[in-house]
Coordinates of C-alpha atoms in Angstrom, one line a residue:
Chain A
M1 CA 57.4 -91.1 37.1
D2 CA 57.5 -87.4 35.9
D3 CA 54.5 -87.3 34.0
D4 CA 52.4 -89.0 36.9
T5 CA 53.9 -85.9 39.1
A6 CA 53.2 -83.5 36.4
A7 CA 49.6 -84.9 36.2
G8 CA 49.1 -84.7 39.5
R9 CA 50.4 -81.2 40.1
K10 CA 47.6 -79.8 37.3
L11 CA 45.2 -81.7 39.1
N12 CA 45.8 -80.4 42.4
R13 CA 46.6 -76.7 41.2
R14 CA 43.0 -76.5 39.5
H15 CA 41.5 -78.3 42.5
A16 CA 43.0 -76.8 45.4
L17 CA 41.0 -74.5 47.6
E18 CA 37.8 -75.7 46.4
C19 CA 35.4 -73.7 48.2
M20 CA 31.8 -75.9 47.9
V21 CA 28.9 -75.5 50.2
W22 CA 27.5 -73.1 52.1
A23 CA 25.6 -74.5 55.6
G24 CA 23.5 -72.6 57.5
T25 CA 25.0 -69.3 57.8
G26 CA 28.4 -70.4 57.3
V27 CA 30.7 -70.9 54.2
I28 CA 32.4 -74.4 53.9
W29 CA 36.0 -74.5 52.3
T30 CA 37.2 -77.6 50.8
L31 CA 41.0 -77.5 50.0
S32 CA 42.1 -80.3 47.8
G33 CA 45.7 -81.1 48.1
G34 CA 46.9 -79.1 51.0
V35 CA 49.9 -77.3 49.0
P36 CA 48.7 -77.2 45.7
K37 CA 51.5 -75.3 43.8
A38 CA 54.5 -77.1 46.3
L39 CA 54.3 -80.6 45.1
S40 CA 56.9 -80.0 42.8
L41 CA 59.1 -79.3 45.8
L42 CA 57.9 -82.4 47.4
D43 CA 58.9 -85.9 47.6
E44 CA 56.6 -88.5 45.9
A45 CA 55.6 -90.0 49.2
Q46 CA 54.6 -86.2 50.4
A47 CA 53.0 -85.7 47.1
A48 CA 50.7 -88.6 47.5
E49 CA 49.6 -87.8 51.3
A50 CA 49.2 -83.9 50.1
A51 CA 47.0 -85.1 47.7
N52 CA 44.9 -86.9 50.1
S53 CA 44.6 -84.4 52.5
S54 CA 41.4 -82.6 51.6
F55 CA 39.9 -80.7 54.3
T56 CA 36.6 -78.9 54.9
F57 CA 36.1 -75.8 57.4
L58 CA 33.3 -73.5 58.2
Q59 CA 33.5 -69.9 58.4
I60 CA 30.5 -68.5 60.9
S61 CA 30.3 -64.7 61.6
D62 CA 28.4 -62.2 63.5
S63 CA 26.4 -64.2 66.3
H64 CA 25.9 -61.5 68.3
V65 CA 24.3 -63.3 70.9
G66 CA 22.5 -60.8 73.3
F67 CA 20.5 -59.4 70.3
D68 CA 16.9 -59.2 70.7
K69 CA 15.7 -56.4 68.3
E70 CA 14.6 -59.0 65.8
A71 CA 11.7 -59.9 68.3
P72 CA 10.2 -62.5 68.8
V73 CA 13.4 -64.2 66.8
T74 CA 16.7 -63.7 69.1
A75 CA 20.2 -64.0 67.8
I76 CA 20.4 -67.0 70.3
D77 CA 17.4 -68.7 68.3
T78 CA 19.0 -68.3 64.9
L79 CA 22.8 -69.1 65.9
H80 CA 21.1 -72.2 67.0
E81 CA 19.3 -72.7 63.8
A82 CA 22.7 -72.3 62.2
V83 CA 24.3 -74.8 64.4
G84 CA 21.1 -77.3 63.6
R85 CA 22.7 -77.1 60.1
I86 CA 26.2 -77.6 60.8
K87 CA 25.4 -80.7 62.6
G88 CA 23.2 -82.2 59.6
L89 CA 26.4 -81.8 57.3
S90 CA 26.8 -84.8 55.8
V91 CA 30.4 -83.9 55.7
Q92 CA 31.6 -82.5 58.8
P93 CA 34.1 -79.8 58.7
S94 CA 37.6 -80.2 60.0
F95 CA 37.0 -76.8 62.1
M96 CA 35.4 -73.6 62.2
L97 CA 36.7 -70.1 61.8
H98 CA 34.3 -67.4 63.7
T99 CA 34.8 -64.0 62.4
G100 CA 33.8 -62.2 65.4
D101 CA 30.9 -60.2 67.3
I102 CA 30.7 -63.3 69.0
T103 CA 28.6 -61.2 71.5
H104 CA 26.7 -58.2 71.3
L105 CA 28.0 -56.7 74.3
S106 CA 30.9 -58.8 75.9
K107 CA 29.1 -59.8 78.6
P108 CA 30.0 -63.0 80.2
D109 CA 26.7 -64.9 79.8
Q110 CA 26.8 -63.4 76.2
F111 CA 30.1 -65.2 75.8
D112 CA 29.2 -68.7 77.8
D113 CA 25.8 -68.9 75.7
A114 CA 28.0 -68.4 72.6
D115 CA 30.5 -71.1 73.6
Q116 CA 27.5 -73.8 74.7
I117 CA 25.9 -73.5 71.7
I118 CA 28.9 -73.2 68.8
G119 CA 30.7 -75.7 71.6
S120 CA 27.7 -78.3 70.8
T121 CA 28.9 -78.8 67.5
G122 CA 31.8 -80.9 68.8
I123 CA 33.8 -79.0 66.2
T124 CA 37.3 -77.1 66.9
T125 CA 36.4 -73.3 66.6
H126 CA 38.8 -70.7 65.9
Y127 CA 38.0 -67.0 66.8
V128 CA 39.0 -63.7 66.2
P129 CA 37.1 -61.0 67.9
G130 CA 34.5 -58.2 66.8
E131 CA 34.3 -54.6 68.1
H132 CA 31.4 -56.0 70.1
D133 CA 33.6 -58.6 71.6
M134 CA 35.9 -55.8 73.0
V135 CA 33.2 -53.4 75.4
D136 CA 33.3 -55.0 78.6
A137 CA 35.1 -52.5 81.4
G138 CA 38.3 -54.3 80.6
Q139 CA 38.2 -53.2 76.7
G140 CA 38.7 -56.7 75.5
K141 CA 39.8 -58.6 78.9
A142 CA 36.6 -60.7 78.9
Y143 CA 37.4 -62.0 75.3
M144 CA 41.5 -62.8 76.0
E145 CA 40.9 -64.5 78.9
R146 CA 38.3 -66.6 77.2
Y147 CA 40.1 -67.0 73.3
G148 CA 43.4 -65.2 73.5
K149 CA 45.5 -67.8 75.8
D150 CA 47.5 -69.0 72.7
S151 CA 47.7 -66.0 70.8
W152 CA 50.0 -62.8 70.4
G153 CA 49.3 -59.1 71.0
Q154 CA 45.8 -58.4 71.4
G155 CA 44.5 -61.6 70.1
W156 CA 46.1 -62.6 66.9
Y157 CA 47.6 -66.0 65.9
A158 CA 48.4 -68.6 63.3
F159 CA 48.1 -72.3 62.8
D160 CA 48.8 -74.9 59.9
Q161 CA 46.3 -77.4 58.4
N162 CA 47.2 -79.7 55.9
G163 CA 49.9 -77.4 54.4
V164 CA 47.7 -74.3 54.4
H165 CA 49.0 -71.6 56.3
F166 CA 45.7 -69.7 58.4
I167 CA 46.5 -66.1 59.9
G168 CA 43.9 -65.0 62.7
L169 CA 44.1 -60.9 62.8
V170 CA 42.3 -58.6 64.9
N171 CA 41.4 -55.2 63.5
V172 CA 39.1 -53.9 66.3
V173 CA 41.1 -52.8 69.1
N174 CA 42.0 -49.3 69.9
L175 CA 40.1 -47.8 66.8
K176 CA 41.0 -44.1 66.5
A177 CA 38.4 -41.5 66.2
G178 CA 37.0 -40.8 62.5
G179 CA 39.1 -43.8 61.3
L180 CA 38.4 -47.1 60.1
G181 CA 39.3 -50.7 61.4
N182 CA 43.0 -50.8 62.5
L183 CA 45.8 -53.4 62.8
G184 CA 49.0 -51.3 64.2
A185 CA 52.4 -51.3 63.9
E186 CA 52.8 -54.0 66.3
Q187 CA 50.7 -56.8 64.9
L188 CA 52.1 -56.0 61.3
A189 CA 55.6 -56.4 62.7
W190 CA 54.2 -59.9 63.6
L191 CA 52.5 -60.6 60.3
E192 CA 55.9 -59.9 58.5
K193 CA 57.8 -61.8 60.8
D194 CA 55.5 -65.1 60.5
L195 CA 55.4 -64.7 56.4
A196 CA 59.0 -64.1 56.2
D197 CA 60.5 -67.5 55.7
R198 CA 57.4 -69.2 54.2
S199 CA 57.5 -70.0 50.4
A200 CA 55.4 -68.2 48.3
E201 CA 53.6 -71.5 47.4
T202 CA 52.2 -71.9 50.5
P203 CA 48.5 -71.2 50.4
I204 CA 47.3 -68.4 52.7
V205 CA 44.0 -67.9 54.6
V206 CA 43.7 -64.8 56.2
F207 CA 40.4 -64.2 58.5
A208 CA 39.6 -61.1 60.6
H209 CA 36.6 -59.5 61.9
I210 CA 36.4 -56.1 59.5
P211 CA 37.2 -56.3 56.2
L212 CA 40.5 -56.0 55.0
W213 CA 39.6 -54.0 52.2
T214 CA 37.6 -51.1 51.7
I215 CA 33.8 -51.7 50.9
Y216 CA 32.3 -48.4 52.1
P217 CA 34.4 -46.1 54.3
E218 CA 31.8 -43.8 55.1
W219 CA 30.3 -46.7 57.3
G220 CA 34.0 -47.5 58.6
W221 CA 33.6 -50.8 56.6
G222 CA 37.6 -51.1 55.9
T223 CA 40.8 -51.2 57.9
E224 CA 43.2 -48.4 57.8
D225 CA 46.3 -50.0 57.5
S226 CA 45.0 -53.2 55.5
A227 CA 47.5 -52.1 52.6
Q228 CA 50.3 -52.9 54.7
A229 CA 49.1 -56.1 55.6
L230 CA 48.0 -57.4 52.0
A231 CA 51.5 -55.9 50.8
L232 CA 53.3 -58.7 52.8
L233 CA 51.0 -61.2 51.6
K234 CA 51.2 -60.1 47.5
R235 CA 53.7 -62.7 46.8
F236 CA 51.8 -65.8 47.7
G237 CA 50.3 -67.4 44.9
S238 CA 47.0 -68.1 46.4
V239 CA 45.4 -65.9 49.4
T240 CA 41.9 -66.1 50.5
V241 CA 40.6 -63.2 53.2
L242 CA 37.7 -63.8 54.9
N243 CA 35.8 -61.2 56.8
G244 CA 32.6 -60.2 58.7
H245 CA 31.1 -57.5 60.1
I246 CA 29.1 -56.1 57.1
H247 CA 26.5 -59.0 57.9
Q248 CA 26.3 -59.8 53.8
I249 CA 28.3 -61.3 51.0
V250 CA 30.7 -59.1 49.2
Q251 CA 33.6 -60.2 47.4
K252 CA 36.0 -59.5 44.9
V253 CA 39.1 -61.0 43.4
E254 CA 42.6 -59.0 42.8
G255 CA 45.6 -61.3 41.2
N256 CA 46.0 -64.2 43.6
M257 CA 43.9 -62.6 46.2
T258 CA 40.3 -63.5 46.8
F259 CA 38.1 -61.4 49.3
H260 CA 35.0 -62.6 50.8
T261 CA 32.6 -61.7 53.5
A262 CA 30.2 -63.6 55.3
R263 CA 26.6 -63.2 56.0
S264 CA 25.6 -62.9 60.0
T265 CA 23.6 -65.3 61.9
A266 CA 21.8 -62.9 64.1
F267 CA 20.7 -60.2 61.6
P268 CA 21.1 -58.5 58.5
Q269 CA 22.4 -54.8 57.8
P270 CA 22.4 -52.4 54.9
E271 CA 23.7 -52.6 51.4
P272 CA 26.3 -49.9 51.4
G273 CA 25.0 -46.3 51.3
K274 CA 21.5 -47.9 51.0
A275 CA 20.2 -46.7 54.3
K276 CA 20.9 -43.8 56.7
A277 CA 23.3 -45.7 58.9
P278 CA 24.7 -49.3 59.1
G279 CA 22.3 -50.5 61.8
P280 CA 20.6 -53.8 62.2
V281 CA 17.6 -53.9 59.4
I282 CA 14.7 -55.1 61.3
V283 CA 12.7 -57.4 59.3
P284 CA 9.0 -58.9 59.4
T285 CA 9.8 -62.4 61.2
E286 CA 9.1 -64.1 58.1
Q287 CA 11.4 -62.4 56.0
L288 CA 14.1 -62.6 58.6
R289 CA 15.6 -66.2 57.4
G290 CA 15.5 -65.4 53.9
M291 CA 17.9 -62.2 54.7
L292 CA 20.1 -64.8 56.8
G293 CA 20.4 -67.1 54.0
L294 CA 23.0 -69.5 52.7
T295 CA 25.5 -69.4 49.6
S296 CA 27.7 -71.8 48.2
V297 CA 30.9 -70.5 47.0
T298 CA 33.4 -72.3 44.7
Y299 CA 36.7 -71.3 44.3
T300 CA 39.4 -73.2 42.2
V301 CA 42.9 -71.9 42.1
G302 CA 43.8 -70.8 38.9
Q303 CA 40.6 -69.6 38.4
K304 CA 40.1 -65.8 39.1
Q305 CA 36.3 -65.8 39.7
L306 CA 34.6 -67.3 42.5
A307 CA 31.2 -69.3 41.5
L308 CA 28.4 -67.9 44.0
T309 CA 25.1 -69.6 44.6
D310 CA 23.0 -67.8 47.2
T311 CA 20.5 -69.8 48.7
T312 CA 18.3 -68.8 51.9
L313 CA 17.4 -70.2 55.1
A314 CA 13.4 -69.4 54.7
Chain B
M1 CA 16.6 -28.9 73.5
R2 CA 12.9 -28.4 73.9
S3 CA 12.6 -31.1 71.1
L4 CA 15.5 -33.0 72.7
L5 CA 13.7 -33.4 76.2
S6 CA 10.1 -34.2 74.7
M7 CA 11.9 -36.6 72.5
L8 CA 13.3 -38.2 75.9
R9 CA 10.2 -37.9 77.3
R10 CA 8.6 -40.1 74.9
R11 CA 11.6 -42.7 74.2
L12 CA 13.0 -42.5 77.7
P13 CA 11.1 -42.1 80.7
V14 CA 13.3 -44.2 82.9
A15 CA 16.5 -42.3 81.9
L16 CA 14.7 -39.1 82.4
L17 CA 13.7 -40.0 85.9
V18 CA 17.4 -40.7 86.8
T19 CA 18.4 -37.5 85.6
A20 CA 15.8 -35.8 87.5
T21 CA 17.0 -38.0 90.5
L22 CA 21.0 -36.7 89.5
A23 CA 19.8 -33.3 89.3
V24 CA 18.4 -32.9 92.7
S25 CA 21.6 -34.7 94.2
A26 CA 24.2 -32.6 92.2
P27 CA 25.3 -29.1 93.4
S28 CA 22.6 -26.4 92.3
F29 CA 25.1 -24.8 90.0
A30 CA 26.2 -27.6 87.8
K31 CA 24.1 -28.6 85.0
E32 CA 23.4 -32.3 83.2
V33 CA 23.4 -32.1 79.5
T34 CA 22.3 -34.9 77.1
V35 CA 23.7 -36.0 74.2
T36 CA 21.5 -38.5 72.1
I37 CA 23.0 -41.1 69.8
S38 CA 20.6 -41.7 67.1
N39 CA 21.0 -43.2 63.9
F40 CA 24.9 -43.9 64.3
A41 CA 25.5 -39.8 65.1
F42 CA 25.7 -37.9 68.2
S43 CA 23.2 -35.3 68.4
P44 CA 24.1 -32.6 69.3
Q45 CA 27.4 -33.0 67.3
K46 CA 28.8 -30.3 69.1
T47 CA 27.8 -29.3 72.9
T48 CA 29.1 -26.2 74.9
I49 CA 28.7 -26.9 78.5
A50 CA 30.5 -25.0 81.8
K51 CA 33.0 -26.2 84.3
G52 CA 31.8 -28.8 86.4
D53 CA 28.7 -29.8 84.1
T54 CA 28.0 -33.6 83.4
V55 CA 27.1 -34.8 80.1
K56 CA 24.9 -38.0 79.7
F57 CA 25.2 -39.9 76.5
V58 CA 22.1 -41.9 75.8
N59 CA 21.9 -44.4 72.9
A60 CA 18.7 -44.4 71.3
D61 CA 20.0 -46.7 68.4
D62 CA 19.0 -50.2 68.0
T63 CA 22.4 -51.4 68.3
V64 CA 25.4 -51.0 70.3
H65 CA 27.5 -47.7 70.6
S66 CA 30.1 -46.5 73.4
V67 CA 31.6 -43.2 74.0
V68 CA 35.6 -42.7 74.2
A69 CA 37.5 -39.5 74.7
K70 CA 39.8 -39.0 72.2
D71 CA 42.4 -37.9 74.5
G72 CA 41.8 -41.1 76.6
A73 CA 40.2 -39.3 79.6
F74 CA 37.0 -41.3 79.7
H75 CA 35.7 -44.7 77.7
S76 CA 32.5 -45.9 78.8
D77 CA 31.4 -49.9 78.2
G78 CA 29.1 -50.9 75.3
L79 CA 26.0 -49.1 75.6
D80 CA 22.8 -51.1 74.4
T81 CA 19.6 -49.5 73.6
D82 CA 18.4 -46.8 75.9
G83 CA 21.8 -47.4 78.1
S84 CA 23.5 -44.2 79.0
F85 CA 26.6 -43.0 80.3
S86 CA 27.6 -39.9 82.2
Y87 CA 30.9 -37.9 82.5
T88 CA 31.7 -34.7 84.5
F89 CA 33.8 -32.3 82.7
S90 CA 35.9 -30.4 85.7
S91 CA 38.4 -28.8 83.6
A92 CA 37.6 -25.9 80.6
G93 CA 38.7 -27.0 77.0
T94 CA 37.7 -28.8 74.0
F95 CA 37.1 -32.5 74.4
D96 CA 37.0 -34.7 71.1
F97 CA 35.1 -38.0 71.2
Y98 CA 33.8 -40.9 69.3
C99 CA 32.4 -43.9 69.0
G100 CA 34.6 -47.1 70.2
L101 CA 32.7 -49.4 67.8
H102 CA 32.0 -47.0 65.1
P103 CA 34.8 -44.4 65.1
F104 CA 33.3 -42.8 62.2
M105 CA 30.8 -41.1 64.7
T106 CA 32.7 -38.4 66.5
G107 CA 31.4 -35.1 68.8
E108 CA 32.9 -32.4 70.6
I109 CA 32.5 -31.1 73.9
V110 CA 33.2 -27.7 74.5
V111 CA 33.7 -26.5 78.4
N112 CA 34.0 -23.0 79.2

């Protein structure tokens, strides 16, 4: 009995948080054994259930509905294509995370189009806003009315799936002159409370629009007070941080934390510092899908390095 | 200013027309000054005007920007390419502003 439990624990540790397949323009993450490091705390029945509770989810980001500068291909076209890829997956994700910039200009028809296209997957989607979703006259009112009903403050929330704790953070509101992304004291206090009674064995997935680690501050690619959030997360054995905003894949592993940014479904942006400004890279149409390509990522608990395989939509 | 206007003439004939219309309807002593948003920067970065003048911010970039007063006095919606936002400064002082989407973009209006 003890041997079985030990073997099961070992297996699940190794295979928990396996991040498998990129699909369309999103990342597919598979988490096997929802509570990999907590199995020793569970009774046998719970352990068996946890071991059978593998699930897959998809990250989609920066759909920028309303953007049309890659003419003749629009952001709506490429979002349709991404959704087509999702529908064609042999294993459907349990849910999706959208890491912001759903729209380009926070306009009602842009939110409507995004809802209609993404909703056609029939897959539950959890959103966090990007700064482009906050530029209506109400400075975020349109987003909050649509997506913020079950959230705290200016749109942050948490939920659990098969023993994994997901935290959606908002770092695009009330940005300060000269500054980076910003979480703010109210959200940090909420996060501290949300994490306070949680076992350090609980796998955590944090998702937010602007990277929660500093990639290139000259272009605002970082979050002013993210160090305070990361300090709260430090005691956890498995933390995965998923962001968007920069329209390209950048990642790093630091201790128990894995940071990863997703590609956009709409347009590429330049590599940090490789252009005068971080605006859209307008490319010949035949090159666009090559720059909106696919990347498969494999993440295994206990292994510090993510395995990445990039493919393209071309 | 000459080069700015010629650029506007090339890129933004409609905006220029609107500017001209506004200029006619505004009191003769008040000016309208344009600040262009290009390559993720405000140009000119610092603008000096007189009390009662209007600053028109015009987005010449391929992506969305906004204009936010540091003291909260004004806040534009998101400005798409060729979109503009105007604000009339009725009191003297120095007014810092920035882009609400890309806050590393900052500028200054000095009102005499």
